[in-house]
Short mmCIF file of C-alpha atoms and ligand atoms in Angstrom, two decimals:
data_model
loop_
_atom_site.label_atom_id
_atom_site.label_comp_id
_atom_site.label_asym_id
_atom_site.label_seq_id
_atom_site.Cartn_x
_atom_site.Cartn_y
_atom_site.Cartn_z
CA UNK H 1 -0.14 0.26 0.49
CA UNK H 2 1.19 3.49 -0.87
CA UNK H 3 0.22 6.30 1.92
CA UNK H 4 0.56 9.88 0.18
CA UNK H 5 0.58 12.19 3.01
CA UNK H 6 -0.11 15.76 3.57
CA UNK H 7 2.74 16.39 0.65
CA UNK H 8 3.65 19.90 -0.14
CA UNK H 9 5.60 20.98 -3.61
CA UNK H 10 6.92 24.26 -4.91
CA UNK H 11 9.41 25.16 -7.03
CA UNK H 12 11.09 28.02 -5.68
CA UNK H 13 7.70 30.72 -5.43
CA UNK H 14 5.92 28.81 -7.39
CA UNK H 15 3.47 26.24 -4.96
CA UNK H 16 2.24 23.16 -7.20
CA UNK H 17 0.34 21.23 -4.80
CA UNK H 18 -0.09 21.29 -0.81
CA UNK H 19 -1.42 18.85 1.50
CA UNK H 20 -2.16 16.18 -0.86
CA UNK H 21 -3.04 12.52 0.99
CA UNK H 22 -4.55 9.77 -0.41
CA UNK H 23 -4.22 6.14 -0.29
CA UNK H 24 -3.17 3.53 -3.79
CA UNK H 25 -4.10 -0.10 -1.91
CA UNK H 26 -2.70 -3.11 -3.50
CA UNK H 27 -4.08 -3.98 -6.33
CA UNK H 28 -5.94 -1.18 -7.27
CA UNK H 29 -5.66 1.32 -10.66
CA UNK H 30 -5.43 5.06 -9.27
CA UNK H 31 -6.33 7.34 -11.81
CA UNK H 32 -5.01 11.41 -11.18
CA UNK H 33 -6.23 13.35 -13.64
CA UNK H 34 -6.47 17.42 -14.03
CA UNK H 35 -5.65 20.07 -16.11
CA UNK H 36 -2.22 20.46 -18.25
CA UNK H 37 0.57 21.44 -15.43
CA UNK H 38 -1.44 21.26 -12.33
CA UNK H 39 1.50 19.21 -11.16
CA UNK H 40 0.41 15.28 -12.12
CA UNK H 41 4.06 14.31 -13.12
CA UNK H 42 5.37 16.35 -10.31
CA UNK H 43 3.47 14.25 -7.93
CA UNK H 44 4.46 10.82 -10.30
CA UNK H 45 7.76 12.04 -9.40
CA UNK H 46 6.93 11.88 -5.71
CA UNK H 47 5.74 8.33 -5.75
CA UNK H 48 8.62 6.74 -6.30
CA UNK H 49 11.42 9.64 -4.75
CA UNK H 50 12.58 11.13 -7.80
CA UNK H 51 12.03 14.01 -6.21
CA UNK H 52 11.93 15.45 -2.67
CA UNK H 53 8.33 17.35 -1.42
CA UNK H 54 8.81 20.87 1.03
CA UNK H 55 6.65 18.48 3.49
CA UNK H 56 5.00 15.51 4.15
CA UNK H 57 6.10 11.84 3.82
CA UNK H 58 4.97 8.66 0.77
CA UNK H 59 4.93 5.43 2.89
CA UNK H 60 5.15 2.40 0.89
CA UNK H 61 4.52 -0.12 2.90
CA UNK H 62 4.37 1.68 6.09
CA UNK H 63 7.80 3.18 5.52
CA UNK H 64 8.55 6.53 4.31
CA UNK H 65 10.48 6.65 1.33
CA UNK H 66 12.37 9.78 1.70
CA UNK H 67 14.27 8.66 4.70
CA UNK H 68 15.71 6.09 3.14
CA UNK H 69 19.33 6.54 1.94
CA UNK H 70 20.75 6.58 -1.69
CA UNK H 71 21.04 3.21 -2.06
CA UNK H 72 17.30 2.52 -0.59
CA UNK H 73 15.36 4.78 -3.37
CA UNK H 74 17.27 3.09 -5.85
CA UNK H 75 15.75 -0.32 -4.80
CA UNK H 76 12.67 1.20 -3.68
CA UNK H 77 12.27 2.56 -7.81
CA UNK H 78 13.24 -0.90 -8.48
CA UNK H 79 9.54 -1.80 -7.43
CA UNK H 80 8.09 0.56 -10.01
CA UNK H 81 8.05 0.24 -13.60
CA UNK H 82 7.62 4.10 -14.62
CA UNK H 83 5.91 4.82 -18.36
CA UNK H 84 7.04 7.98 -19.29
CA UNK H 85 5.03 10.90 -21.35
CA UNK H 86 7.52 10.59 -24.09
CA UNK H 87 8.26 7.11 -23.74
CA UNK H 88 12.11 8.07 -22.56
CA UNK H 89 13.23 5.30 -25.08
CA UNK H 90 16.95 5.84 -25.07
CA UNK H 91 17.87 6.41 -28.44
CA UNK H 92 21.08 5.36 -29.14
CA UNK H 93 20.41 1.70 -28.89
CA UNK H 94 17.49 -0.65 -30.98
CA UNK H 95 13.75 -1.55 -29.39
CA UNK H 96 15.28 -4.91 -28.24
CA UNK H 97 18.12 -3.70 -26.33
CA UNK H 98 15.55 -0.91 -24.89
CA UNK H 99 13.87 -3.90 -22.80
CA UNK H 100 16.70 -5.87 -22.38
CA UNK H 101 18.67 -2.77 -20.76
CA UNK H 102 17.23 -3.27 -17.09
CA UNK H 103 18.19 -7.16 -17.54
CA UNK H 104 21.27 -6.73 -18.39
CA UNK H 105 22.22 -4.36 -15.21
CA UNK H 106 20.57 -5.62 -13.07
CA UNK H 107 20.29 -9.44 -13.02
CA UNK H 108 22.51 -11.68 -14.26
CA UNK H 109 20.42 -13.68 -16.50
CA UNK H 110 22.79 -15.29 -19.62
CA UNK H 111 21.62 -14.06 -22.91
CA UNK H 112 19.59 -16.80 -23.81
CA UNK H 113 17.07 -16.06 -20.97
CA UNK H 114 17.65 -12.83 -22.14
CA UNK H 115 16.19 -12.84 -25.18
CA UNK H 116 13.51 -14.97 -23.36
CA UNK H 117 12.38 -12.75 -21.81
CA UNK H 118 12.46 -9.53 -24.19
CA UNK H 119 10.68 -11.78 -26.46
CA UNK H 120 7.70 -12.30 -23.70
CA UNK H 121 7.50 -8.67 -23.04
CA UNK H 122 7.35 -7.78 -26.50
CA UNK H 123 4.76 -10.46 -26.92
CA UNK H 124 2.42 -8.63 -23.65
CA UNK H 125 2.74 -6.17 -25.44
CA UNK H 126 1.83 -7.15 -29.48
CA UNK H 127 5.12 -6.22 -30.50
CA UNK H 128 7.49 -8.38 -32.11
CA UNK H 129 8.08 -8.26 -34.59
CA UNK H 130 9.83 -4.96 -33.79
CA UNK H 131 12.51 -5.91 -31.29
CA UNK H 132 15.32 -5.15 -33.63
CA UNK H 133 14.02 -1.59 -34.90
CA UNK H 134 15.87 1.04 -34.07
CA UNK H 135 13.43 3.30 -31.54
CA UNK H 136 13.58 6.39 -34.27
CA UNK H 137 11.26 3.98 -36.85
CA UNK H 138 8.60 3.06 -34.05
CA UNK H 139 5.13 5.25 -34.21
CA UNK H 140 4.17 6.90 -30.73
CA UNK H 141 2.06 3.77 -29.97
CA UNK H 142 4.95 1.68 -30.95
CA UNK H 143 6.66 3.37 -28.39
CA UNK H 144 4.26 3.48 -26.02
CA UNK H 145 4.22 0.16 -26.46
CA UNK H 146 7.79 -0.76 -26.26
CA UNK H 147 8.06 1.56 -23.19
CA UNK H 148 5.91 -0.65 -21.46
CA UNK H 149 7.72 -3.53 -22.32
CA UNK H 150 11.01 -2.15 -20.51
CA UNK H 151 8.82 -0.53 -17.59
CA UNK H 152 7.52 -4.42 -16.63
CA UNK H 153 10.60 -6.37 -17.36
CA UNK H 154 12.51 -6.11 -13.70
CA UNK H 155 8.65 -7.55 -12.80
CA UNK H 156 7.86 -4.02 -10.44
CA UNK H 157 5.16 -4.60 -7.77
CA UNK H 158 3.89 -0.80 -9.00
CA UNK H 159 3.48 0.30 -12.35
CA UNK H 160 2.50 4.27 -13.55
CA UNK H 161 1.99 5.35 -16.22
CA UNK H 162 2.55 9.69 -17.41
CA UNK H 163 -0.32 10.55 -19.33
CA UNK H 164 -0.25 6.66 -21.38
CA UNK H 165 -2.40 7.74 -24.09
CA UNK H 166 -1.93 11.58 -25.12
CA UNK H 167 -0.70 12.45 -28.76
CA UNK H 168 -2.67 9.33 -29.74
CA UNK H 169 -5.15 8.66 -31.99
CA UNK H 170 -8.66 7.37 -30.07
CA UNK H 171 -7.57 3.55 -31.79
CA UNK H 172 -4.30 3.29 -30.66
CA UNK H 173 -5.91 4.97 -27.59
CA UNK H 174 -8.17 2.01 -26.89
CA UNK H 175 -5.06 -0.46 -27.21
CA UNK H 176 -3.15 0.97 -24.95
CA UNK H 177 -6.11 1.40 -22.30
CA UNK H 178 -7.10 -2.27 -22.73
CA UNK H 179 -3.67 -3.09 -22.58
CA UNK H 180 -3.33 -1.09 -19.42
CA UNK H 181 -5.75 -3.25 -17.94
CA UNK H 182 -4.90 -6.19 -19.10
CA UNK H 183 -1.30 -5.74 -17.26
CA UNK H 184 -2.91 -4.60 -13.73
CA UNK H 185 -5.09 -8.10 -13.90
CA UNK H 186 -2.31 -10.44 -15.28
CA UNK H 187 0.75 -9.31 -13.17
CA UNK H 188 -1.26 -8.11 -10.57
CA UNK H 189 0.11 -4.84 -10.52
CA UNK H 190 -0.81 -1.93 -8.98
CA UNK H 191 -1.53 0.64 -11.00
CA UNK H 192 -0.86 4.24 -11.54
CA UNK H 193 -2.23 6.29 -14.27
CA UNK H 194 -1.56 10.11 -15.02
CA UNK H 195 -4.32 11.28 -17.59
CA UNK H 196 -6.25 14.38 -18.77
CA UNK H 197 -8.10 11.72 -20.65
CA UNK H 198 -11.92 10.90 -18.93
CA UNK H 199 -12.46 7.94 -21.59
CA UNK H 200 -9.44 6.56 -20.21
CA UNK H 201 -10.11 6.79 -16.81
CA UNK H 202 -13.59 4.99 -17.21
CA UNK H 203 -11.91 2.46 -18.94
CA UNK H 204 -8.97 1.71 -16.12
CA UNK H 205 -9.33 3.23 -12.71
CA UNK H 206 -11.04 1.96 -9.88
CA UNK H 207 -9.93 4.90 -7.83
CA UNK H 208 -9.90 8.99 -8.82
CA UNK H 209 -7.46 11.49 -7.53
CA UNK H 210 -8.37 15.17 -9.07
CA UNK H 211 -5.78 17.71 -8.80
CA UNK H 212 -7.13 21.21 -8.95
CA UNK H 213 -6.33 24.92 -7.88
CA UNK H 214 -3.25 23.58 -6.08
CA UNK H 215 -5.04 20.79 -4.21
CA UNK H 216 -5.63 17.11 -4.16
CA UNK H 217 -9.89 18.36 -5.12
CA UNK H 218 -11.17 15.58 -4.94
CA UNK H 219 -10.80 11.67 -4.24
CA UNK H 220 -13.25 9.04 -5.04
CA UNK H 221 -14.26 5.78 -6.41
CA UNK H 222 -15.52 5.78 -10.68
CA UNK H 223 -18.79 5.68 -8.47
CA UNK H 224 -18.23 8.28 -6.91
CA UNK H 225 -17.09 10.32 -9.26
CA UNK H 226 -20.91 9.50 -11.70
CA UNK H 227 -22.75 10.96 -8.91
CA UNK H 228 -20.24 13.52 -6.96
CA UNK H 229 -21.59 17.74 -7.63
CA UNK H 230 -18.27 19.17 -6.87
CA UNK H 231 -18.03 22.32 -9.51
CA UNK H 232 -14.62 22.34 -10.64
CA UNK H 233 -14.63 18.03 -11.42
CA UNK H 234 -17.79 18.22 -13.25
CA UNK H 235 -16.05 20.79 -16.01
CA UNK H 236 -13.11 19.01 -15.84
CA UNK H 237 -15.30 15.67 -16.91
CA UNK H 238 -17.70 16.95 -18.76
CA UNK H 239 -15.32 19.81 -21.14
CA UNK H 240 -13.32 16.22 -21.42
CA UNK H 241 -16.67 14.50 -22.31
CA UNK H 242 -17.51 17.04 -24.78
CA UNK H 243 -14.15 15.96 -26.50
CA UNK H 244 -15.06 12.32 -27.05
CA UNK H 245 -18.55 13.38 -28.20
CA UNK H 246 -17.05 15.15 -30.74
CA UNK H 247 -14.34 12.34 -30.88
CA UNK H 248 -16.80 9.53 -31.66
CA UNK H 249 -19.04 11.79 -34.15
CA UNK H 250 -15.98 12.70 -36.37
CA UNK D 1 20.42 32.22 -11.96
CA UNK D 2 23.03 34.11 -10.68
CA UNK D 3 26.51 32.73 -10.74
CA UNK D 4 26.61 31.07 -7.07
CA UNK D 5 23.76 28.98 -7.57
CA UNK D 6 25.43 27.63 -10.69
CA UNK D 7 28.77 27.31 -9.41
CA UNK D 8 27.12 25.51 -5.78
CA UNK D 9 24.88 23.20 -8.52
CA UNK D 10 28.05 22.18 -10.60
CA UNK D 11 30.25 21.65 -8.17
CA UNK D 12 27.56 19.40 -6.11
CA UNK D 13 27.21 17.82 -9.49
CA UNK D 14 30.57 17.19 -9.76
CA UNK D 15 30.95 16.23 -5.71
CA UNK D 16 27.98 13.39 -7.03
CA UNK D 17 30.44 12.53 -9.57
CA UNK D 18 33.02 11.90 -7.07
CA UNK D 19 31.20 9.76 -5.05
CA UNK D 20 30.08 7.50 -7.07
CA UNK D 21 33.45 6.89 -8.81
CA UNK D 22 33.41 3.96 -6.97
CA UNK D 23 30.89 2.26 -9.16
CA UNK D 24 32.85 1.18 -11.58
CA UNK D 25 29.97 -1.60 -13.04
CA UNK D 26 27.95 1.02 -13.59
CA UNK D 27 30.11 2.82 -15.65
CA UNK D 28 32.95 0.17 -17.58
CA UNK D 29 31.19 -0.32 -20.20
CA UNK D 30 30.38 3.40 -20.87
CA UNK D 31 33.77 4.25 -20.25
CA UNK D 32 34.69 2.55 -23.06
CA UNK D 33 32.76 4.15 -25.62
CA UNK D 34 33.60 7.70 -23.97
CA UNK D 35 37.37 6.51 -24.73
CA UNK D 36 36.65 5.92 -28.22
CA UNK D 37 34.74 9.25 -28.61
CA UNK D 38 36.48 11.85 -26.90
CA UNK D 39 40.43 10.32 -27.81
CA UNK D 40 40.21 7.88 -30.96
CA UNK D 41 37.20 9.89 -32.50
CA UNK D 42 39.38 12.83 -32.42
CA UNK D 43 42.75 12.30 -33.63
CA UNK D 44 41.89 12.85 -37.58
CA UNK D 45 41.13 16.81 -36.18
CA UNK D 46 44.22 16.75 -33.43
CA UNK D 47 47.02 15.66 -36.29
CA UNK D 48 45.63 18.48 -38.47
CA UNK D 49 45.56 21.13 -36.20
CA UNK D 50 49.00 20.31 -35.13
CA UNK D 51 50.54 20.33 -38.71
CA UNK D 52 48.71 23.08 -39.78
CA UNK D 53 49.47 25.31 -36.13
CA UNK D 54 52.91 23.94 -36.69
CA UNK D 55 54.09 24.48 -39.97
CA UNK D 56 52.50 28.11 -40.03
CA UNK D 57 54.27 28.48 -36.51
CA UNK D 58 57.68 28.07 -38.40
CA UNK D 59 56.68 29.79 -41.68
CA UNK D 60 55.67 32.94 -39.89
CA UNK D 61 59.36 32.78 -37.68
CA UNK D 62 60.95 32.76 -40.85
CA UNK D 63 59.77 35.93 -41.95
CA UNK D 64 59.53 37.38 -38.95
CA UNK D 65 63.06 36.94 -38.00
CA UNK D 66 64.44 36.57 -41.50
CA UNK D 67 66.75 39.85 -41.16
CA UNK D 68 67.75 39.10 -37.54
CA UNK D 69 71.25 37.43 -37.79
CA UNK D 70 70.32 34.28 -35.44
CA UNK D 71 71.36 30.89 -36.66
CA UNK D 72 68.24 29.29 -37.84
CA UNK D 73 67.82 27.02 -34.92
CA UNK D 74 66.32 29.44 -32.99
CA UNK D 75 63.58 28.69 -35.39
CA UNK D 76 63.37 25.13 -34.01
CA UNK D 77 63.52 26.19 -30.68
CA UNK D 78 60.69 28.95 -30.84
CA UNK D 79 58.19 26.64 -32.40
CA UNK D 80 58.71 23.56 -30.66
CA UNK D 81 59.00 24.89 -26.98
CA UNK D 82 55.66 27.54 -28.27
CA UNK D 83 53.83 24.19 -29.58
CA UNK D 84 54.59 21.74 -26.01
CA UNK D 85 53.99 24.76 -23.64
CA UNK D 86 50.87 26.33 -25.45
CA UNK D 87 49.62 25.61 -28.42
CA UNK D 88 49.24 21.94 -28.48
CA UNK D 89 47.42 21.81 -25.54
CA UNK D 90 45.41 25.19 -25.97
CA UNK D 91 44.57 25.45 -29.37
CA UNK D 92 43.49 21.14 -29.24
CA UNK D 93 41.68 22.49 -25.70
CA UNK D 94 39.30 25.25 -28.10
CA UNK D 95 38.74 23.08 -31.47
CA UNK D 96 37.59 19.84 -28.02
CA UNK D 97 35.15 22.16 -26.77
CA UNK D 98 33.83 22.67 -29.96
CA UNK D 99 33.81 18.89 -30.62
CA UNK D 100 33.32 17.01 -27.62
CA UNK D 101 31.53 19.74 -25.58
CA UNK D 102 29.30 19.85 -28.36
CA UNK D 103 28.48 16.51 -28.57
CA UNK D 104 28.15 15.97 -24.79
CA UNK D 105 26.11 18.67 -24.12
CA UNK D 106 23.74 16.99 -26.39
CA UNK D 107 23.31 14.04 -25.93
CA UNK D 108 23.26 14.76 -22.43
CA UNK D 109 20.36 17.41 -22.94
CA UNK D 110 18.24 15.54 -25.17
CA UNK D 111 18.47 12.84 -22.70
CA UNK D 112 17.16 15.04 -20.36
CA UNK D 113 14.12 16.72 -21.75
CA UNK D 114 12.84 13.89 -22.94
CA UNK D 115 12.97 11.48 -19.49
CA UNK D 116 15.96 9.30 -20.25
CA UNK D 117 17.68 10.48 -17.45
CA UNK D 118 14.42 10.38 -15.22
CA UNK D 119 13.81 6.69 -17.05
CA UNK D 120 17.57 5.95 -16.04
CA UNK D 121 16.53 7.13 -12.66
CA UNK D 122 13.61 5.52 -11.82
CA UNK D 123 14.95 1.85 -12.75
CA UNK D 124 17.36 2.08 -9.56
CA UNK D 125 20.36 3.52 -11.98
CA UNK D 126 22.57 6.17 -10.52
CA UNK D 127 22.68 8.54 -13.43
CA UNK D 128 26.07 10.30 -12.82
CA UNK D 129 27.77 7.46 -12.27
CA UNK D 130 26.30 6.39 -15.68
CA UNK D 131 26.55 9.13 -17.72
CA UNK D 132 28.33 11.62 -16.27
CA UNK D 133 32.15 9.87 -14.67
CA UNK D 134 33.17 7.94 -17.57
CA UNK D 135 32.09 11.20 -19.97
CA UNK D 136 35.03 13.16 -17.71
CA UNK D 137 37.06 10.77 -16.98
CA UNK D 138 37.40 9.85 -20.69
CA UNK D 139 38.24 13.99 -21.10
CA UNK D 140 40.78 13.59 -18.07
CA UNK D 141 42.09 10.46 -19.73
CA UNK D 142 42.69 11.81 -23.66
CA UNK D 143 43.44 14.71 -23.26
CA UNK D 144 46.76 14.12 -22.49
CA UNK D 145 47.34 11.24 -24.98
CA UNK D 146 46.18 14.28 -27.85
CA UNK D 147 48.04 16.44 -26.20
CA UNK D 148 50.85 14.94 -27.39
CA UNK D 149 49.75 13.76 -30.57
CA UNK D 150 49.06 17.70 -31.77
CA UNK D 151 52.78 18.51 -30.15
CA UNK D 152 54.18 15.19 -32.69
CA UNK D 153 52.24 16.49 -35.45
CA UNK D 154 53.13 19.31 -34.36
CA UNK D 155 56.30 19.99 -34.11
CA UNK D 156 56.98 17.10 -37.41
CA UNK D 157 55.10 19.90 -39.25
CA UNK D 158 57.39 22.82 -38.53
CA UNK D 159 60.30 20.39 -39.15
CA UNK D 160 58.48 19.83 -42.53
CA UNK D 161 57.08 23.36 -43.74
CA UNK D 162 60.90 24.80 -42.98
CA UNK D 163 62.02 22.23 -44.88
CA UNK D 164 59.67 22.37 -47.78
CA UNK D 165 59.53 26.20 -47.73
CA UNK D 166 63.89 26.36 -48.16
CA UNK D 167 63.61 28.50 -44.48
CA UNK D 168 64.66 26.34 -42.21
CA UNK D 169 66.58 23.09 -43.13
CA UNK D 170 65.75 19.48 -40.61
CA UNK D 171 69.27 19.38 -39.33
CA UNK D 172 69.64 22.69 -37.72
CA UNK D 173 65.48 23.04 -36.88
CA UNK D 174 66.48 19.86 -34.80
CA UNK D 175 69.27 21.07 -33.39
CA UNK D 176 67.60 24.43 -31.92
CA UNK D 177 64.24 22.21 -30.91
CA UNK D 178 66.64 19.56 -28.98
CA UNK D 179 68.92 22.56 -27.31
CA UNK D 180 65.64 24.13 -25.52
CA UNK D 181 64.13 20.86 -24.49
CA UNK D 182 63.33 21.12 -21.06
CA UNK D 183 61.19 17.86 -19.71
CA UNK D 184 59.27 20.07 -17.55
CA UNK D 185 57.55 21.92 -20.42
CA UNK D 186 55.42 18.87 -21.94
CA UNK D 187 55.07 18.30 -17.91
CA UNK D 188 53.35 21.54 -18.06
CA UNK D 189 51.54 21.19 -21.58
CA UNK D 190 50.80 17.80 -20.04
CA UNK D 191 48.51 19.13 -16.79
CA UNK D 192 47.38 22.06 -18.76
CA UNK D 193 45.69 19.08 -21.14
CA UNK D 194 44.42 17.40 -18.13
CA UNK D 195 42.45 20.55 -16.62
CA UNK D 196 41.32 21.44 -20.34
CA UNK D 197 39.95 17.83 -20.50
CA UNK D 198 38.15 18.32 -17.01
CA UNK D 199 36.98 21.42 -17.95
CA UNK D 200 35.21 20.82 -21.03
CA UNK D 201 33.38 17.42 -19.90
CA UNK D 202 32.78 18.75 -17.18
CA UNK D 203 31.07 21.87 -17.94
CA UNK D 204 29.58 19.94 -21.24
CA UNK D 205 27.83 17.72 -18.59
CA UNK D 206 26.62 19.76 -16.32
CA UNK D 207 24.93 22.13 -18.80
CA UNK D 208 23.44 19.20 -20.90
CA UNK D 209 22.54 17.50 -17.70
CA UNK D 210 20.58 20.27 -16.60
CA UNK D 211 18.76 21.43 -20.23
CA UNK D 212 15.07 21.79 -19.72
CA UNK D 213 12.78 23.38 -22.28
CA UNK D 214 12.52 20.69 -25.32
CA UNK D 215 15.17 21.08 -28.76
CA UNK D 216 15.52 25.41 -27.72
CA UNK D 217 16.30 23.82 -24.78
CA UNK D 218 19.13 21.48 -25.45
CA UNK D 219 20.61 24.01 -28.45
CA UNK D 220 20.75 26.41 -25.15
CA UNK D 221 22.55 24.01 -23.39
CA UNK D 222 24.99 23.07 -26.21
CA UNK D 223 25.69 26.60 -26.90
CA UNK D 224 26.74 27.61 -24.04
CA UNK D 225 28.66 24.08 -23.19
CA UNK D 226 31.00 25.31 -25.88
CA UNK D 227 31.33 29.02 -25.12
CA UNK D 228 32.01 28.19 -21.31
CA UNK D 229 34.35 25.48 -22.14
CA UNK D 230 36.35 28.00 -24.51
CA UNK D 231 36.64 30.96 -21.87
CA UNK D 232 37.53 28.44 -18.94
CA UNK D 233 40.03 26.82 -20.75
CA UNK D 234 41.62 30.26 -21.51
CA UNK D 235 40.98 31.14 -17.79
CA UNK D 236 42.78 28.14 -16.94
CA UNK D 237 45.58 28.46 -19.20
CA UNK D 238 46.10 31.97 -17.58
CA UNK D 239 45.97 30.31 -14.18
CA UNK D 240 47.84 27.72 -14.77
CA UNK D 241 50.83 29.80 -16.65
CA UNK D 242 51.10 32.37 -13.55
CA UNK D 243 51.33 29.13 -10.60
CA UNK D 244 53.56 26.76 -12.52
CA UNK D 245 56.01 29.40 -14.51
N1 ADP V 1 12.28 20.31 -12.47
C1 ADP V 1 11.61 21.54 -12.26
N2 ADP V 1 11.46 22.64 -11.95
C2 ADP V 1 11.02 23.95 -11.40
N3 ADP V 1 9.12 23.82 -11.83
C3 ADP V 1 9.50 22.60 -12.61
C4 ADP V 1 9.97 21.59 -12.51
N4 ADP V 1 8.91 20.12 -12.78
C5 ADP V 1 7.75 20.93 -13.21
N5 ADP V 1 7.37 22.14 -12.73
C6 ADP V 1 6.47 22.78 -12.54
O1 ADP V 1 5.55 22.75 -11.65
C7 ADP V 1 4.09 22.77 -12.67
C8 ADP V 1 3.46 21.20 -12.37
O2 ADP V 1 4.28 20.63 -13.52
P1 ADP V 1 3.58 18.96 -14.44
O3 ADP V 1 3.29 18.08 -13.05
O4 ADP V 1 4.71 18.45 -15.38
O5 ADP V 1 2.78 19.16 -14.87
P2 ADP V 1 1.24 17.95 -16.02
O6 ADP V 1 0.51 18.03 -14.28
O7 ADP V 1 1.42 18.15 -16.86
O8 ADP V 1 1.88 17.32 -15.27
C9 ADP V 1 4.61 23.26 -13.79
O9 ADP V 1 4.23 24.70 -13.39
C10 ADP V 1 6.04 23.08 -13.73
O10 ADP V 1 6.20 24.26 -14.67
MG1 MG V 2 2.72 15.82 -17.23
#
């Protein structure tokens, strides 16, 4: 379980959010939603200690991760897979090597076993054919899938997605949403999905955390969200729904 | 950002690099690549720089001294000494600030703005050890080697220019070069190139590592790395001359 408690972060004079508190239960998928620039990515980078807050704590299995030393934090990070917004593939190596990369550095697997694991991961994301491709030859959707294969290769306990569907066409976005659900079910992974795409939220999430006005403005289940009459939440959702409708009418 | 803050950030990056330089297994492979890229790949341009520097110096000294009643060997002495003390290190340094500094800043800057550095960190890597340490090490290891290359080809170029232009016979050139050869000059030039290698790679790593703002930000950090690299080389050259001569 991940507990985020009274977390506050600012960059210089620029307050990102303050006093953010919520919990992520094991096995659940939590969506963190909010407008762009509201600090979703910054929050994600606190959950695996890539950034340090001004105050507050993040407890994982009861331990405050900001009190760990650097080595402890690095061990902790390996329990997370992260799919970055732009996929963050290493452009100096090909698709196969990108996925094999963590295995080469953090395991003692033989070349044969590495090959098998990488191909299995590629199969999970339906991309076996792309193994030998350079990363620059991949489309946006393919890059996300390679990033996802790399994120799960060390069999993490948690996986975090930073805007996994942004910049993709609706069909490809749906494929990614499906993958998120499959990953969560098949590997029993706890997922955190950052997005401003309500369609994606409805597809994948159990719980929703809404960042707005520099705080955690709303938190609850999908059903609670549908019934909520909190104005800024409704506005955010209806803005997205308008988009969804206009997308499907094209 | 003010200069003190920048200096603080730069020092803290170097401190982290120093601390993580013990994680040899993390950067062993990258170090090998960097030694090739910084050293081996720079050899052609350094040979070119050496030959031209030496031959131009010889021709110009011969021209300037053509009416002075001095032995021709003096030209060999002037050329070889200038190359060993100053030119082989400084001119190579300025050229490499463009070649090596720009490449390093662009590489790291691109990795930063495309979140590849975050990806490394989130996998549990020490990104400073993985990216910065091998580049700075390659700089301090290969620049002195390149200094030697530049010196040999510089003096060789000077000798050849004297011969082909008919101004300084090789025997005179070599006699002058040998008569005024002090090992200390080589130590001095060697030390300089070591310091320049450190400056160029560490400044480029710093600029790249903290790049922000997309492609434009990477361009900015590359330009700054190159310009600052050149300026700091000239400053360091002055400081070292004041300290060691
Ligand atoms: N490393 C950083 N340094 C300074 N400001 C930052 C940094 N990262 C993010 N910010 C700022 O924090 C705010 C939230 O950014 P971000 O989390 O990326 O938003 P989003 O919700 O779109 O993911 C923005 O105003 C951004 O400018
Ligand atoms: Mg973001």
